[in-house]
Short mmCIF file of C-alpha atoms in Angstrom, two decimals:
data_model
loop_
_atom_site.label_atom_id
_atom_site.label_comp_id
_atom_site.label_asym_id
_atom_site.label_seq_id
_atom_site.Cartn_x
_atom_site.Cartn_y
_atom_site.Cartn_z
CA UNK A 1 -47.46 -22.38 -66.06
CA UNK A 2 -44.78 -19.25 -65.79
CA UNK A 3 -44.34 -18.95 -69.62
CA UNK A 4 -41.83 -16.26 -68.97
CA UNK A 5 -39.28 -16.81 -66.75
CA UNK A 6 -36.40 -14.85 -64.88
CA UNK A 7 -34.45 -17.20 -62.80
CA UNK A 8 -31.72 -14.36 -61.11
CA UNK A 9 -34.22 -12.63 -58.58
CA UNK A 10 -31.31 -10.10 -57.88
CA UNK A 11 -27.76 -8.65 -59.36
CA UNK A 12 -25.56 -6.46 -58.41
CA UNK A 13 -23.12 -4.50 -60.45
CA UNK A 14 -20.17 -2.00 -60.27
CA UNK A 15 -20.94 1.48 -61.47
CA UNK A 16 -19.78 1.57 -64.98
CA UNK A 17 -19.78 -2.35 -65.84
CA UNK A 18 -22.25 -4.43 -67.76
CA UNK A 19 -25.18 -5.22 -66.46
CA UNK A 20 -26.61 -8.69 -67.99
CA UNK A 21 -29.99 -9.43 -67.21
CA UNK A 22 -31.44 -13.01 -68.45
CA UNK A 23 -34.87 -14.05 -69.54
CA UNK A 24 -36.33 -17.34 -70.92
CA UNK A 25 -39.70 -18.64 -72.61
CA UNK A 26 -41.23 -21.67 -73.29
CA UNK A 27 -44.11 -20.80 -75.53
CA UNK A 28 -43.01 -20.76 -78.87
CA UNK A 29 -45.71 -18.94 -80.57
CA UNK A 30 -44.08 -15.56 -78.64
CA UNK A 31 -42.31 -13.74 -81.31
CA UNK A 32 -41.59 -10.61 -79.89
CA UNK A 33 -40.70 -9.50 -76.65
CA UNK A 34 -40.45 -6.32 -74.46
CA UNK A 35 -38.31 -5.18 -71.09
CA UNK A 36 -39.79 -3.05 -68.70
CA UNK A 37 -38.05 -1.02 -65.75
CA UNK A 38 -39.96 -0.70 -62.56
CA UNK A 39 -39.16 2.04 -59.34
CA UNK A 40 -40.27 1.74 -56.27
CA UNK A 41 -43.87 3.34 -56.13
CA UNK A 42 -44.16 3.78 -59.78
CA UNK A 43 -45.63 1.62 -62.61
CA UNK A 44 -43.11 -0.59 -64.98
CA UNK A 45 -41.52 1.75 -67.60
CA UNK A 46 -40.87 0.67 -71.17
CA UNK A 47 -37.42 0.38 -71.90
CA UNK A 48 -36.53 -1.62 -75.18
CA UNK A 49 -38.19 -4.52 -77.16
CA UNK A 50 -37.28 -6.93 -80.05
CA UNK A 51 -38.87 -9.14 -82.48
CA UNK A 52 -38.28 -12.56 -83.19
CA UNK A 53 -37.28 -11.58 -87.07
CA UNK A 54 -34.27 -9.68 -85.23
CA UNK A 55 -31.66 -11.44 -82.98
CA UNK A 56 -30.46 -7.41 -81.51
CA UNK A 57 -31.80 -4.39 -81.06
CA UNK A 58 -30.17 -1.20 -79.45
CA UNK A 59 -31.25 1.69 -77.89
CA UNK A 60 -28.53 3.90 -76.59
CA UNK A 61 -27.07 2.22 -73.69
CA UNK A 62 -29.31 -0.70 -73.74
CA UNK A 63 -29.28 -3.45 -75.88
CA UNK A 64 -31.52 -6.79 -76.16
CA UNK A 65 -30.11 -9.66 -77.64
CA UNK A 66 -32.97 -12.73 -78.89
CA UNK A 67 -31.19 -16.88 -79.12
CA UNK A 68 -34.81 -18.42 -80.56
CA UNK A 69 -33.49 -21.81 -81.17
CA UNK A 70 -32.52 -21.51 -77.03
CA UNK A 71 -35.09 -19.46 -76.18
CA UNK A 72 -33.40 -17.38 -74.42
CA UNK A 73 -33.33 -13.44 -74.18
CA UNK A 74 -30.70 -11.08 -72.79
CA UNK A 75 -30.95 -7.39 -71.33
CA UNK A 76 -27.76 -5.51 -71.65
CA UNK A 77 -26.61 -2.31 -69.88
CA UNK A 78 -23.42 -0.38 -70.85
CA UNK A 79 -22.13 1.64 -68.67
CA UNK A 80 -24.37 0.83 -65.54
CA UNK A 81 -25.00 3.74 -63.82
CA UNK A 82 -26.72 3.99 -59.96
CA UNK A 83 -29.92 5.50 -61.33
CA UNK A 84 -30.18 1.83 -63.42
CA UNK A 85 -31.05 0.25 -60.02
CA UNK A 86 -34.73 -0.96 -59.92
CA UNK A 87 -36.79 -3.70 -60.98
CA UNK A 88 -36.22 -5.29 -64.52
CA UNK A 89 -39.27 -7.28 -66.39
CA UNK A 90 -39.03 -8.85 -69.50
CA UNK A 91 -42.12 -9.72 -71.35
CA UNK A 92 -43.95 -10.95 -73.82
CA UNK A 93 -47.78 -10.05 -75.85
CA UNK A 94 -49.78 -13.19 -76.79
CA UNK A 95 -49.69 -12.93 -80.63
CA UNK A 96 -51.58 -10.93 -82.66
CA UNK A 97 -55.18 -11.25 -82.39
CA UNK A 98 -55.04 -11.99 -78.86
CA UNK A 99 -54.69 -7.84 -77.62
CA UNK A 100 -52.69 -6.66 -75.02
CA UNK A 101 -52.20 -9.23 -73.18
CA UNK A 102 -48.72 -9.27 -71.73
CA UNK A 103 -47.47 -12.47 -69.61
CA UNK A 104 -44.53 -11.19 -67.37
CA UNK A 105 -41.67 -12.55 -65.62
CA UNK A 106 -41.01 -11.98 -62.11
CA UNK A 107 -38.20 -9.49 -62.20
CA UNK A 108 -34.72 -9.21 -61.33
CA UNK A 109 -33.98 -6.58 -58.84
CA UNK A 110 -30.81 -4.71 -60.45
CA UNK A 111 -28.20 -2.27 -58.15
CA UNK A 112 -25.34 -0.71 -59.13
CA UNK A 113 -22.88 0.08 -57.12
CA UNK A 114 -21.23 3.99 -56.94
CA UNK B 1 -48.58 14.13 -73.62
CA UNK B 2 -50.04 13.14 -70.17
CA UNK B 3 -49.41 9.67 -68.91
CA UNK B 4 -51.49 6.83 -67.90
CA UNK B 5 -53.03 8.03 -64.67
CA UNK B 6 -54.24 5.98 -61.77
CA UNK B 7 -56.79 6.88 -58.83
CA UNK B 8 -56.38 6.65 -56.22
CA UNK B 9 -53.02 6.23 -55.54
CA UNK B 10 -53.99 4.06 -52.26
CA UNK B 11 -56.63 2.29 -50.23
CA UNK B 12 -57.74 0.71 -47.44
CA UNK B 13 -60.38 -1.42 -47.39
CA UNK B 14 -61.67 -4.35 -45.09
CA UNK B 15 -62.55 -7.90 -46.07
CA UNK B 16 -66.15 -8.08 -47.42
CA UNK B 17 -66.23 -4.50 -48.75
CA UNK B 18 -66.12 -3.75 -52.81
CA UNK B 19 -63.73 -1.24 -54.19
CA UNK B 20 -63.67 0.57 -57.46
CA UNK B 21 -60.16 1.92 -59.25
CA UNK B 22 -59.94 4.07 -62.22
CA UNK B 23 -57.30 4.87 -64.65
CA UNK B 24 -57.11 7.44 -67.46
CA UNK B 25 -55.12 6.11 -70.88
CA UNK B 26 -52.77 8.10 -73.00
CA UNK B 27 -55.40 10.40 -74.76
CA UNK B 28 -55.68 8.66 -78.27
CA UNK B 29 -55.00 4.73 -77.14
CA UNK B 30 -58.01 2.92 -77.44
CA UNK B 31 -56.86 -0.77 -75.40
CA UNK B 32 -56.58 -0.65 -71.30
CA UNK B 33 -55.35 -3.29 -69.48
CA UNK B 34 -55.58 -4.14 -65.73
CA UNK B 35 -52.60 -6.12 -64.01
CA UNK B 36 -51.80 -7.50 -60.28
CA UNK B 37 -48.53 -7.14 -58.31
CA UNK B 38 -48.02 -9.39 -55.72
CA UNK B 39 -44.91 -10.58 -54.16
CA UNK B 40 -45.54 -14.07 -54.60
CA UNK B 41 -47.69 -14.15 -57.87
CA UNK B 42 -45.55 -11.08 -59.43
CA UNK B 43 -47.86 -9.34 -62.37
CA UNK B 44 -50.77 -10.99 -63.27
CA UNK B 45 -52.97 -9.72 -66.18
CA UNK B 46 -56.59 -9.21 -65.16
CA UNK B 47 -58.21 -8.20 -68.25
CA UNK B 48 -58.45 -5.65 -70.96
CA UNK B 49 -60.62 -3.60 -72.74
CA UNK B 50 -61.00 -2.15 -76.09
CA UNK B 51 -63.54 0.29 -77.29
CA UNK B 52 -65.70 -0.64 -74.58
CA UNK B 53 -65.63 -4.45 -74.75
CA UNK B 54 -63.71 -6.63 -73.04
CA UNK B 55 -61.26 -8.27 -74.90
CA UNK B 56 -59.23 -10.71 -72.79
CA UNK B 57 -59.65 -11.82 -69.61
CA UNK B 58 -57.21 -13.42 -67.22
CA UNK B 59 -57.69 -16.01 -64.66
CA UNK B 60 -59.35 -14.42 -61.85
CA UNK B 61 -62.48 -14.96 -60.35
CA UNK B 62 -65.49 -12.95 -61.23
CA UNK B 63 -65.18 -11.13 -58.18
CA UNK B 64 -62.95 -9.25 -60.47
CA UNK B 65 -64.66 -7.01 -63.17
CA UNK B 66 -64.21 -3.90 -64.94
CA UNK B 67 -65.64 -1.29 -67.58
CA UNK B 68 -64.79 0.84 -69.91
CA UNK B 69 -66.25 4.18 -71.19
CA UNK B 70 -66.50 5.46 -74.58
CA UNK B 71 -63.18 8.24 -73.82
CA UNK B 72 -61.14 5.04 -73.04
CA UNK B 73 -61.06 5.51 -68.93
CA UNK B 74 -61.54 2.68 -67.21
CA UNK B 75 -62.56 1.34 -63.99
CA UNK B 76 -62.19 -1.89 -62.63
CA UNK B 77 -64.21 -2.93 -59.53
CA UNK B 78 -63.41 -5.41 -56.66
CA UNK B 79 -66.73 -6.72 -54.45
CA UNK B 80 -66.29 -9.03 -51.46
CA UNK B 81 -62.64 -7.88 -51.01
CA UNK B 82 -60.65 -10.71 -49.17
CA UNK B 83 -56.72 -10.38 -47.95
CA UNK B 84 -55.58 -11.91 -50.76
CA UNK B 85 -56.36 -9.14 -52.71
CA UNK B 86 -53.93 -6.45 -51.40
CA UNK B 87 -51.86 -5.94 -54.17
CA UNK B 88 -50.27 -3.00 -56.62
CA UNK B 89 -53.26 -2.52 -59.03
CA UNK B 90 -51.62 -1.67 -62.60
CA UNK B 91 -53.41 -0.15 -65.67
CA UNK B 92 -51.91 0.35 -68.60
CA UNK B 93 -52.85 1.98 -72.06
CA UNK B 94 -51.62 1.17 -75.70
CA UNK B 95 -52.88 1.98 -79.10
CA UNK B 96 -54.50 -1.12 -79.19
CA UNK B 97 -54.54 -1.86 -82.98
CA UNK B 98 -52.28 -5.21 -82.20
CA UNK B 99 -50.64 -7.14 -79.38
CA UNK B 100 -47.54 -5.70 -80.45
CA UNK B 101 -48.51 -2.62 -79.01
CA UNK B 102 -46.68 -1.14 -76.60
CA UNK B 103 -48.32 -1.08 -73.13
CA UNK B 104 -47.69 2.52 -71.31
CA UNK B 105 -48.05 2.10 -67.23
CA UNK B 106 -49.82 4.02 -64.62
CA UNK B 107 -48.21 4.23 -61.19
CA UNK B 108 -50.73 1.99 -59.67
CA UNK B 109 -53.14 1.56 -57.13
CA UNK B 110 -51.56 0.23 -53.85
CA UNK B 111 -54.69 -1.54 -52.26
CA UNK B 112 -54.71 -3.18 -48.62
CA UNK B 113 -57.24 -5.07 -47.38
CA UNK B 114 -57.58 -5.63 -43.49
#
């Protein structure tokens, strides 16, 4: 049962424009989620998160956006720049007794065009 | 601060033998958690540890297993490797205090099995 789900396995953007990346969930009890960039060769890298109490959060040129009554979450990336290209994972921990326990989607490969 | 780190960095091994991976948290996090990349199963949490007990376990079969030492490293051990077990081997470290936690990445163990 994919709990977390990213349904574009690839985009591709202009240098400069937004980059929208899309997530969705099914399990309700998730009430906060994280994104995670991954390179080629190197492990995922934490890039922004958001809890469910929030419906934004921003962190410089990155900003997550969190519809609970669609269940839907939203990576944002203004400008996109070529070093943005790589892997994007958005995730979420089993609630809060549960540990670290983090059930993934299966990425959406990002470029950006020079 | 060092990072999570990962050893080896790859491996070959051949179907029937065991293999053991270890990873080194962020000094000070207390939870480690193991994860699978595969192409067509993307990452799949293995199972975690915190101070020295296993916390959470994923679906795998017991071939699977892992420790953890009282300085947080871990190791997680493979025995009767089969194909299907060539995968990117992730650890990752977090405080460990709640789910909410952010998880910290190693670069991974790239493990092939012939």
């Amino acid at each position: 049962d994919q709990q977390v789900k990213q349904n574009s396995p690839s985009l591709s953007v202009q240098e400069g424009r937004i980059s929208i990346l899309n997530c969705d969930y099914t399990n309700s009890m998730f009430d906060y989620f994280l994104w995670y960039k991954k390179y080629p060769a190197e492990g995922p890298t934490f890039l922004i998160s958001i809890s469910s109490i929030k419906d934004k959060n921003e962190d410089g040129r990155f900003t997550v956006f969190l519809n609970k009554s669609a269940k839907h979450l939203s990576l944002h990336i203004v400008p996109s720049q070529p070093g943005d290209s790589a892997v994007y994972f958005c995730a979420a921990p089993r609630g809060e007794t549960s540990g670290s326990r983090l059930t993934f989607g299966e990425g959406t490969q990002l470029t950006v065009n020079p | 601060k060092a990072g999570v780190t990962q050893t080896p960095r790859y491996l070959i091994k051949t179907r029937g033998q065991q293999v053991t991976l270890s990873c080194s948290p962020i000094s000070g996090h207390r939870s480690v958690s193991w994860y699978q990349q595969t192409p067509g199963q993307g990452l799949q949490f293995l199972f975690e540890y915190f101070s020295e007990t296993q916390r959470n376990k994923g679906n795998f079969p017991g071939r699977f297993s892992g420790r953890q030492f009282s300085n947080s490293r871990s190791e997680m051990n493979v025995s009767t490797l089969e194909l299907g077990d060539s995968a990117l081997y992730l650890c990752a470290s977090s405080l460990g205090g709640v789910a909410k936690n952010i998880q910290y990445f190693g670069a991974g163990t790239r493990l092939s099995v012939l």
